[in-house]
Structures are given as structure tokens and as C-alpha cells.
PDB file of C-alpha atoms and ligand atoms in Angstrom:
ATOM      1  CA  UNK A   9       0.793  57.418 -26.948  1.00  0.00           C
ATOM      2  CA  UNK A  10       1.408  61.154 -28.908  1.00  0.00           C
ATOM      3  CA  UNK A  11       4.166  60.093 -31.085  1.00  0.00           C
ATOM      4  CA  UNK A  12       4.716  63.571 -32.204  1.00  0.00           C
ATOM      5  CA  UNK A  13       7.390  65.349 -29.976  1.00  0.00           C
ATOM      6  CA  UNK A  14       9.398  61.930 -30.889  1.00  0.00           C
ATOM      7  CA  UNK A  15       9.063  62.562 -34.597  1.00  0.00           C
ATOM      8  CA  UNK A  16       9.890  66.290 -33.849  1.00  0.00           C
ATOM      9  CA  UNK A  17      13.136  65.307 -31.864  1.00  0.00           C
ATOM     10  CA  UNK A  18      14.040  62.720 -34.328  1.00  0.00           C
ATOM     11  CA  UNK A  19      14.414  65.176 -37.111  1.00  0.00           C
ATOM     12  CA  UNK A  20      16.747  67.252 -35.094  1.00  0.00           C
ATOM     13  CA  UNK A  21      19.284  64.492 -34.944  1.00  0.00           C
ATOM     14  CA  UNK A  22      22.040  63.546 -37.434  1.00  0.00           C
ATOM     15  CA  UNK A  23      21.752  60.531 -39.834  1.00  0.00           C
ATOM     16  CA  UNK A  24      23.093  57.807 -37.515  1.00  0.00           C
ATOM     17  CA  UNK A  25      21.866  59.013 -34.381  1.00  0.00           C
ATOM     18  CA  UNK A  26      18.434  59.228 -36.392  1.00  0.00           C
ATOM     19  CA  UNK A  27      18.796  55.639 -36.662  1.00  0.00           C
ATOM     20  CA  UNK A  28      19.881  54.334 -33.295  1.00  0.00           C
ATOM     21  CA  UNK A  29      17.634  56.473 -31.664  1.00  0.00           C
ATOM     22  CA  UNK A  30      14.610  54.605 -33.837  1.00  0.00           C
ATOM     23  CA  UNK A  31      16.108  51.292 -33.020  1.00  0.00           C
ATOM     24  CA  UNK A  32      15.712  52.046 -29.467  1.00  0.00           C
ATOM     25  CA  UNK A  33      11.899  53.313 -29.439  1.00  0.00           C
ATOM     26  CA  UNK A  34      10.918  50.542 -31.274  1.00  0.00           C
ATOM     27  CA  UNK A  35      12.308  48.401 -28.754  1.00  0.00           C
ATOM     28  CA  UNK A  36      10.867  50.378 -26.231  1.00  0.00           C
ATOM     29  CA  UNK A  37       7.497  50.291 -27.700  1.00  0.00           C
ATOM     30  CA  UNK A  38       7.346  46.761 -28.361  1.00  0.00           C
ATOM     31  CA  UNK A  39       8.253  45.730 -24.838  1.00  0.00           C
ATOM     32  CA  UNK A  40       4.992  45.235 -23.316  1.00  0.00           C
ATOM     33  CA  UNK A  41       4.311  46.140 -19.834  1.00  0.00           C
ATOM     34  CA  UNK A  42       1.835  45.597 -17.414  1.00  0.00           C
ATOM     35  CA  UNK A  43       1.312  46.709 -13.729  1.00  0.00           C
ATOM     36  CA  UNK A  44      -0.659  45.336 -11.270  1.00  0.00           C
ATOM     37  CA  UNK A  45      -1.882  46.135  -7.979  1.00  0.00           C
ATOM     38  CA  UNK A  46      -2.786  43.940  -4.942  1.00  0.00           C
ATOM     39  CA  UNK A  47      -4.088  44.254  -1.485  1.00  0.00           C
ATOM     40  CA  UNK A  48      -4.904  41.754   1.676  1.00  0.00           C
ATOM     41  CA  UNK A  49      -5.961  41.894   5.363  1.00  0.00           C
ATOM     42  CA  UNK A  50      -6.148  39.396   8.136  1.00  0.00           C
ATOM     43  CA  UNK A  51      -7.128  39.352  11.640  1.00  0.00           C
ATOM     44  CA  UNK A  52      -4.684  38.547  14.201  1.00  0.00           C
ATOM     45  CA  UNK A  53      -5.464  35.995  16.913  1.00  0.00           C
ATOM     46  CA  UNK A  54      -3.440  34.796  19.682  1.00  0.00           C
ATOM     47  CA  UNK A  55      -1.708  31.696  20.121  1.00  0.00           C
ATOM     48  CA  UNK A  56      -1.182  31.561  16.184  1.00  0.00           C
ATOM     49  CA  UNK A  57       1.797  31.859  14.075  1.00  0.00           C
ATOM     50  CA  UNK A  58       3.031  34.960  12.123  1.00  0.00           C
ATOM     51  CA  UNK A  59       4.278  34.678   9.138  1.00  0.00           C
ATOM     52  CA  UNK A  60       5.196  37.368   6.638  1.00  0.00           C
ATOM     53  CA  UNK A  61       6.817  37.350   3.416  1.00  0.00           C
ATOM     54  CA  UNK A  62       7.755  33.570   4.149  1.00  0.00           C
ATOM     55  CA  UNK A  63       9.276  34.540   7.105  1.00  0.00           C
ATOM     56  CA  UNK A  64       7.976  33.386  10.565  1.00  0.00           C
ATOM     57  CA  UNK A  65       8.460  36.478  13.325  1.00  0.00           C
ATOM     58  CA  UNK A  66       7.847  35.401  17.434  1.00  0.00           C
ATOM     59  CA  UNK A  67       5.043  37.078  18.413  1.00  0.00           C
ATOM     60  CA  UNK A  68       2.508  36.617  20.644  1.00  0.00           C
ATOM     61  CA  UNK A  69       0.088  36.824  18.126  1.00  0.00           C
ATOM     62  CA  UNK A  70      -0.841  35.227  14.554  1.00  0.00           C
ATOM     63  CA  UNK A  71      -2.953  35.723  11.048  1.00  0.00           C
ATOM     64  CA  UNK A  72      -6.212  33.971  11.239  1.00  0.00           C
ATOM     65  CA  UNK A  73      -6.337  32.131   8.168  1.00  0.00           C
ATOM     66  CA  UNK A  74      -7.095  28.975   5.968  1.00  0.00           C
ATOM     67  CA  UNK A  75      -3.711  28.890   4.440  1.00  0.00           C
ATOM     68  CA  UNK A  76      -0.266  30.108   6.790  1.00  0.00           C
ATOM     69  CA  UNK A  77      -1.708  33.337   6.574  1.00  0.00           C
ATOM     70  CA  UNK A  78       1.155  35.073   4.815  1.00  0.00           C
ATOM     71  CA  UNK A  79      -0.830  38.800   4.504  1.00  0.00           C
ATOM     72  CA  UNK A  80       2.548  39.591   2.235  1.00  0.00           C
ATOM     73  CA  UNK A  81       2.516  37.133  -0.104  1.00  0.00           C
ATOM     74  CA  UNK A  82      -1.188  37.061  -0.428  1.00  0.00           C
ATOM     75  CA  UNK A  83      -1.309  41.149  -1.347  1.00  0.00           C
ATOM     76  CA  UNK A  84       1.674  40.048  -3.949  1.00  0.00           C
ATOM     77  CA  UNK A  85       0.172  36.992  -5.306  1.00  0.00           C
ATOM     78  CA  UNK A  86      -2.845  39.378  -6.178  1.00  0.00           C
ATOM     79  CA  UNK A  87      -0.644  42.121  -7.843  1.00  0.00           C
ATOM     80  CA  UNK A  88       0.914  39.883  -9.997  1.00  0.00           C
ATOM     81  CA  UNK A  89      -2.282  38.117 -11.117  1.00  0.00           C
ATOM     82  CA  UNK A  90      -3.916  41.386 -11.947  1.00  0.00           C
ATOM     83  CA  UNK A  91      -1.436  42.646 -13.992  1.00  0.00           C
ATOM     84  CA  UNK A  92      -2.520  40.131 -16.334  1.00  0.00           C
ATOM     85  CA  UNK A  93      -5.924  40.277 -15.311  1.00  0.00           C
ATOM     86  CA  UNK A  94      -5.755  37.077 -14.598  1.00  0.00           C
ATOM     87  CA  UNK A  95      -7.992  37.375 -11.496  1.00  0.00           C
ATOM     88  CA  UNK A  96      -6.938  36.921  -8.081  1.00  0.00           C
ATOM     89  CA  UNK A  97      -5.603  34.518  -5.251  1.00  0.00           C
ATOM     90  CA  UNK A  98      -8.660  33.305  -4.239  1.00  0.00           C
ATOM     91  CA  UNK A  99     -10.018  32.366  -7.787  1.00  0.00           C
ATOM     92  CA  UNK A 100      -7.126  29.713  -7.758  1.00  0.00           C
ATOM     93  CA  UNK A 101      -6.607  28.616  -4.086  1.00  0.00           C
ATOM     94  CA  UNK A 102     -10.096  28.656  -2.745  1.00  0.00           C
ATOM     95  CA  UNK A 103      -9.870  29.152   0.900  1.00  0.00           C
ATOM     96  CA  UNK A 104     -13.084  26.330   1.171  1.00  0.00           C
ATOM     97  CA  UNK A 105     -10.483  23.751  -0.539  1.00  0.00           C
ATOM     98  CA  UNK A 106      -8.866  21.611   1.946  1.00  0.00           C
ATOM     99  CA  UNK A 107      -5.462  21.212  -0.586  1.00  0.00           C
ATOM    100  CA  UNK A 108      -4.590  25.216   0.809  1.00  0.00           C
ATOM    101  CA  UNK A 109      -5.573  24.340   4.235  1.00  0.00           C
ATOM    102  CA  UNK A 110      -2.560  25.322   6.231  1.00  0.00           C
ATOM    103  CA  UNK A 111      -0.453  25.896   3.038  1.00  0.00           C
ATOM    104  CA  UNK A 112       2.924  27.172   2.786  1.00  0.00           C
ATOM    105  CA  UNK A 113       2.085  30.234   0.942  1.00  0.00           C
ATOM    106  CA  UNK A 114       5.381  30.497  -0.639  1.00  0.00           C
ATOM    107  CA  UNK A 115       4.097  27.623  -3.011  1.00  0.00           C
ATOM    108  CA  UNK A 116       1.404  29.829  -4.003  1.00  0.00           C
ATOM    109  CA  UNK A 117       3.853  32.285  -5.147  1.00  0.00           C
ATOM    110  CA  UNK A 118       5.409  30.019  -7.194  1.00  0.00           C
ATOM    111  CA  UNK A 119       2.273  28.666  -8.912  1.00  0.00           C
ATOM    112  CA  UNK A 120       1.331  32.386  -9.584  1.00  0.00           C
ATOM    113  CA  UNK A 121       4.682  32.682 -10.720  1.00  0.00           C
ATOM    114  CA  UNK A 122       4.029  29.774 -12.840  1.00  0.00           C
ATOM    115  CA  UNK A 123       1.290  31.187 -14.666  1.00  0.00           C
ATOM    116  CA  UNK A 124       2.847  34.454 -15.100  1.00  0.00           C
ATOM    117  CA  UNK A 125       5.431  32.420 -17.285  1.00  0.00           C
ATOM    118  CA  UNK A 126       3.008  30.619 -19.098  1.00  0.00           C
ATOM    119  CA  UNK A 127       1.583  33.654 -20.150  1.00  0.00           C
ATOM    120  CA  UNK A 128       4.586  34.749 -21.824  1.00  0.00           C
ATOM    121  CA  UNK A 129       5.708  37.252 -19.257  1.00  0.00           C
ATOM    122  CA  UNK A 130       8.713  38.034 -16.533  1.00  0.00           C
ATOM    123  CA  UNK A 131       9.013  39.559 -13.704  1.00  0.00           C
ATOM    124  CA  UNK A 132      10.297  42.985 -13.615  1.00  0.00           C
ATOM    125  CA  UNK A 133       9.747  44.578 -10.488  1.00  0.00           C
ATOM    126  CA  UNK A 134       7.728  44.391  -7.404  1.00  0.00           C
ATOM    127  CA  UNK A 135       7.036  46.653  -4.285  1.00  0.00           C
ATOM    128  CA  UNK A 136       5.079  46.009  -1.358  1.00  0.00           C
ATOM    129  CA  UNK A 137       4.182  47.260   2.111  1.00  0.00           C
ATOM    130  CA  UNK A 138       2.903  45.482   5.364  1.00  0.00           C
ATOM    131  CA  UNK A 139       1.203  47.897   7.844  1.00  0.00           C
ATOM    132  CA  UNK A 140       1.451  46.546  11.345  1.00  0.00           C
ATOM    133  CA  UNK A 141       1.759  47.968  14.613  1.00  0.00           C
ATOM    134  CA  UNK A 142       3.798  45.352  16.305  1.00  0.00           C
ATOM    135  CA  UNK A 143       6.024  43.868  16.667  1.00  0.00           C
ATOM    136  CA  UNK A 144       8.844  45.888  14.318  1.00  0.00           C
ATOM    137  CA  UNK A 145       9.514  44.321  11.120  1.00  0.00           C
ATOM    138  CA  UNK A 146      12.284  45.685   9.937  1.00  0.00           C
ATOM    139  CA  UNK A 147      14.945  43.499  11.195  1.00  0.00           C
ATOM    140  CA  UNK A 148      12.889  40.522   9.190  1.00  0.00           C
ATOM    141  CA  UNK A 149      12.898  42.489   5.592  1.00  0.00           C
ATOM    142  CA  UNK A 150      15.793  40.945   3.595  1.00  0.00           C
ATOM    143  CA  UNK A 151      15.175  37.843   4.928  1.00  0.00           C
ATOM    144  CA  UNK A 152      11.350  38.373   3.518  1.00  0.00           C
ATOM    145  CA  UNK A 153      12.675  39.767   0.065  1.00  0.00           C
ATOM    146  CA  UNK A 154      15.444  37.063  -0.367  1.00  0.00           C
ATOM    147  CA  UNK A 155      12.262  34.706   0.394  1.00  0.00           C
ATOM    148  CA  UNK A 156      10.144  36.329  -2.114  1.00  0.00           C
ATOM    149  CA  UNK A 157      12.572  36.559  -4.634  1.00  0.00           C
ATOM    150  CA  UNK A 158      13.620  32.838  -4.696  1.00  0.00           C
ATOM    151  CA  UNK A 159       9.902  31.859  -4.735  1.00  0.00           C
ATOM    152  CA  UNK A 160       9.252  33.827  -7.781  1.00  0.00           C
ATOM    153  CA  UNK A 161      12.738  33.248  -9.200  1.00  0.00           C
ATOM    154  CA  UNK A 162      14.080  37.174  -9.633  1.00  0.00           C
ATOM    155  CA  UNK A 163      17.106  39.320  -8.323  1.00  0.00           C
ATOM    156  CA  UNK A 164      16.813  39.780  -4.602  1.00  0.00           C
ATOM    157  CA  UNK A 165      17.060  43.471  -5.844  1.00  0.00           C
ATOM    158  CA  UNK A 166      14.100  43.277  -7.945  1.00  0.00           C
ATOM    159  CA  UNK A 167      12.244  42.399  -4.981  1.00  0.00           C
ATOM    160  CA  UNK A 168      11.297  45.453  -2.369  1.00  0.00           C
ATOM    161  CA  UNK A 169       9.681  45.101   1.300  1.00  0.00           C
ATOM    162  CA  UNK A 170       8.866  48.085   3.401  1.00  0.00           C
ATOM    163  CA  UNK A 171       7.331  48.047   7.130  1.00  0.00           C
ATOM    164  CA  UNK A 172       4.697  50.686   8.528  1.00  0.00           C
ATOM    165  CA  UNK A 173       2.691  51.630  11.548  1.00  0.00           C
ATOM    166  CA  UNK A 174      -0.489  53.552  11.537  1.00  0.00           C
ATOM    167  CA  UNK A 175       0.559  55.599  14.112  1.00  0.00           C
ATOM    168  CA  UNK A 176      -2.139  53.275  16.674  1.00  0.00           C
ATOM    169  CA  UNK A 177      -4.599  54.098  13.731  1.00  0.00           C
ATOM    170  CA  UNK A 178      -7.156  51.395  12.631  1.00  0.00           C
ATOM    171  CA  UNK A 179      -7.163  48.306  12.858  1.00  0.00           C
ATOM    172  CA  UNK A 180      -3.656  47.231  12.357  1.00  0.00           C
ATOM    173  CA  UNK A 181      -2.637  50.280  15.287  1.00  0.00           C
ATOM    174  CA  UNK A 182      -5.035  48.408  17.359  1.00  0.00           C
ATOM    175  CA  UNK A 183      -3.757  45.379  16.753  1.00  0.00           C
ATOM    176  CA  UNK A 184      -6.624  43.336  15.958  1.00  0.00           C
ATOM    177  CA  UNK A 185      -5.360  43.306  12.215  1.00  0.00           C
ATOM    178  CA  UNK A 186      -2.689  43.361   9.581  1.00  0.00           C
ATOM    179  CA  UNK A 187      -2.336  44.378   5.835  1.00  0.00           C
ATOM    180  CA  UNK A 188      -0.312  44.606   3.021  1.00  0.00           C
ATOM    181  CA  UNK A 189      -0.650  45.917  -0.355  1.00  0.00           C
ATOM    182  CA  UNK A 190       1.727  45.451  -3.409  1.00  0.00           C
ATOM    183  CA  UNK A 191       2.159  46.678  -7.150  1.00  0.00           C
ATOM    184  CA  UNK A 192       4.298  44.689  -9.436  1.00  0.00           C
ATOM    185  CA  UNK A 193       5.812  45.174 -13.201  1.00  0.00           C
ATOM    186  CA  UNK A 194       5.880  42.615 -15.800  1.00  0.00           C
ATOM    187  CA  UNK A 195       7.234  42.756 -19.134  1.00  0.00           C
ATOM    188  CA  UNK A 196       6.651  40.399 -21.937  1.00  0.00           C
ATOM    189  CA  UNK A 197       9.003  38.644 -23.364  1.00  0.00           C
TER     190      UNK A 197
HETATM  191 MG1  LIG B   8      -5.038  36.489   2.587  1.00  0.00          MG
END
């Protein structure tokens, strides 16, 4: 970081201001943050269950997975682990173990949460998008972000859920397909 144009505006300020202003950088500076990104696909088969962001939508058709299949909370699961480069999901829920076969992915996000804590760090922010073509997600989101945001124990406001097609583009406009990628902000505290 170029601490120079703050030392330049510092020394245009009176006294007191001088002060408070310092007070605050400081406290900026020390906060330390870290952003991470994740990302996740599966194939949708019929017959199965969909379940996004916690939430199970009627559809005809479902992820193929080991676990529930929750593309959502996979991609976030990811994010949050590589902000603190602490790997990703399937480092610490194999998908060959039979413990995650069929698992409420939800619980991953709170183990992932767990570790996040452990670490020393919070929560800040997260953001995340699921690509699909059908059906419309949209009427689900809050109930998804109210879902994520009890499982990792934040503000229903820190939490944010947005819904895409691709326009019949690839393979989640074909519908063979869905994915979802995140980025999330810790802070230590
Ligand atoms: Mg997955």
C-alpha cells in the first residue's frame, strides 16, 4: 500500500482532526481482510431432487451428486475456504466418504463456518450466483439467503443470492447442468 497521499492529506488537517483521522487508518489497516472466490457445477438428472441454497425447488429434475447436491452452497463453501487458503470442499468432505453420502449440505456450511472461526476470522460479506435455465429461481432467493445466513450465523443482509440464465447458452441453457459461483469477505478479528 503507497502510504504517501495519506501522509500528504494528513498534514493538511488541523491538530485534532490530524489525530482522529490516524486513529481511524490504523484501524483500518489493522483489520485484516481476505476474499475468496468459489465455483461448482453439477449435472442434472431426472427423477432427483433440487436443492439450492438449502432450499428444495419442484422440478422435474435434480443435481447428480454424492452429497444433496446443493451447487450453491458447494460454490460458497469453496469461497470461504479459499479466502483463507484453506483449500476447498472436497479436501474436507470427500465425495468417496460414505459420512457425506446424501448429506444435508447446510451442515457443511456450518463446519466451514466452523473453521473459519477457528481461524480467528468472521464473516463479512458474501455474494453468489446460480446460473440455471429452469425453472425461475427467483421466487426461492430469500428463502435461500435466510438459509445461508443462519447456517453460517450472519445478518440475512450480509448474505446475497442472485439467479441467471444463459440465454439457452451452455450447458446450464441446455439444461443438462447447473452452476454457481461465489466470492466472500472475511475480516479478522
Ligand atoms: Mg458440488
Amino acid at each position: 500500500m503507497h502510504f504517501l497521499p495519506i501522509v500528504v492529506w494528513l498534514s493538511f488537517l488541523s491538530p485534532v482532526h490530524c489525530i482522529l483521522s490516524k486513529i481511524c487508518i490504523f484501524a483500518i489497516l489493522m483489520k485484516n481482510f481476505r476474499v475468496g472466490h468459489g465455483y461448482d457445477v453439477h449435472a442434472l438428472g431426472e427423477g432427483l431432487r433440487l436443492v439450492i441454497g438449502g432450499v428444495e425447488i419442484p422440478h422435474e429434475k435434480g443435481c447428480i451428486a454424492h452429497s444433496d447436491g446443493d451447487v450453491l452452497i458447494h460454490a460458497l463453501c469453496d469461497a470461504l475456504l479459499g479466502a483463507l487458503a484453506l483449500g476447498d470442499i472436497g479436501k474436507h468432505f470427500p465425495d468417496t466418504s460414505d459420512e457425506f453420502k446424501g448429506i444435508d449440505s447446510r451442515v457443511l456450511l456450518r463446519r466451514v463456518t466452523a473453521l473459519i472461526h477457528d481461524a480467528g476470522y468472521e464473516i463479512g460479506n458474501v455474494d453468489c450466483t446460480v446460473a440455471m435455465q429452469r425453472p425461475k429461481l427467483r421466487p426461492h432467493i430469500d428463502a435461500m439467503r435466510a438459509e445461508l445466513a443462519a447456517a453460517m450465523g450472519v445478518a440475512i443482509d450480509c448474505v446475497s443470492v442472485k439467479a441467471t440464465t444463459t440465454e439457452h447458452l451452455g450447458f446450464e441453457g441446455e439444461e443438462k447442468g447447473v452452476s454457481a459461483t461465489a466470492v466472500a469477505l472475511l475480516y479478522q478479528l
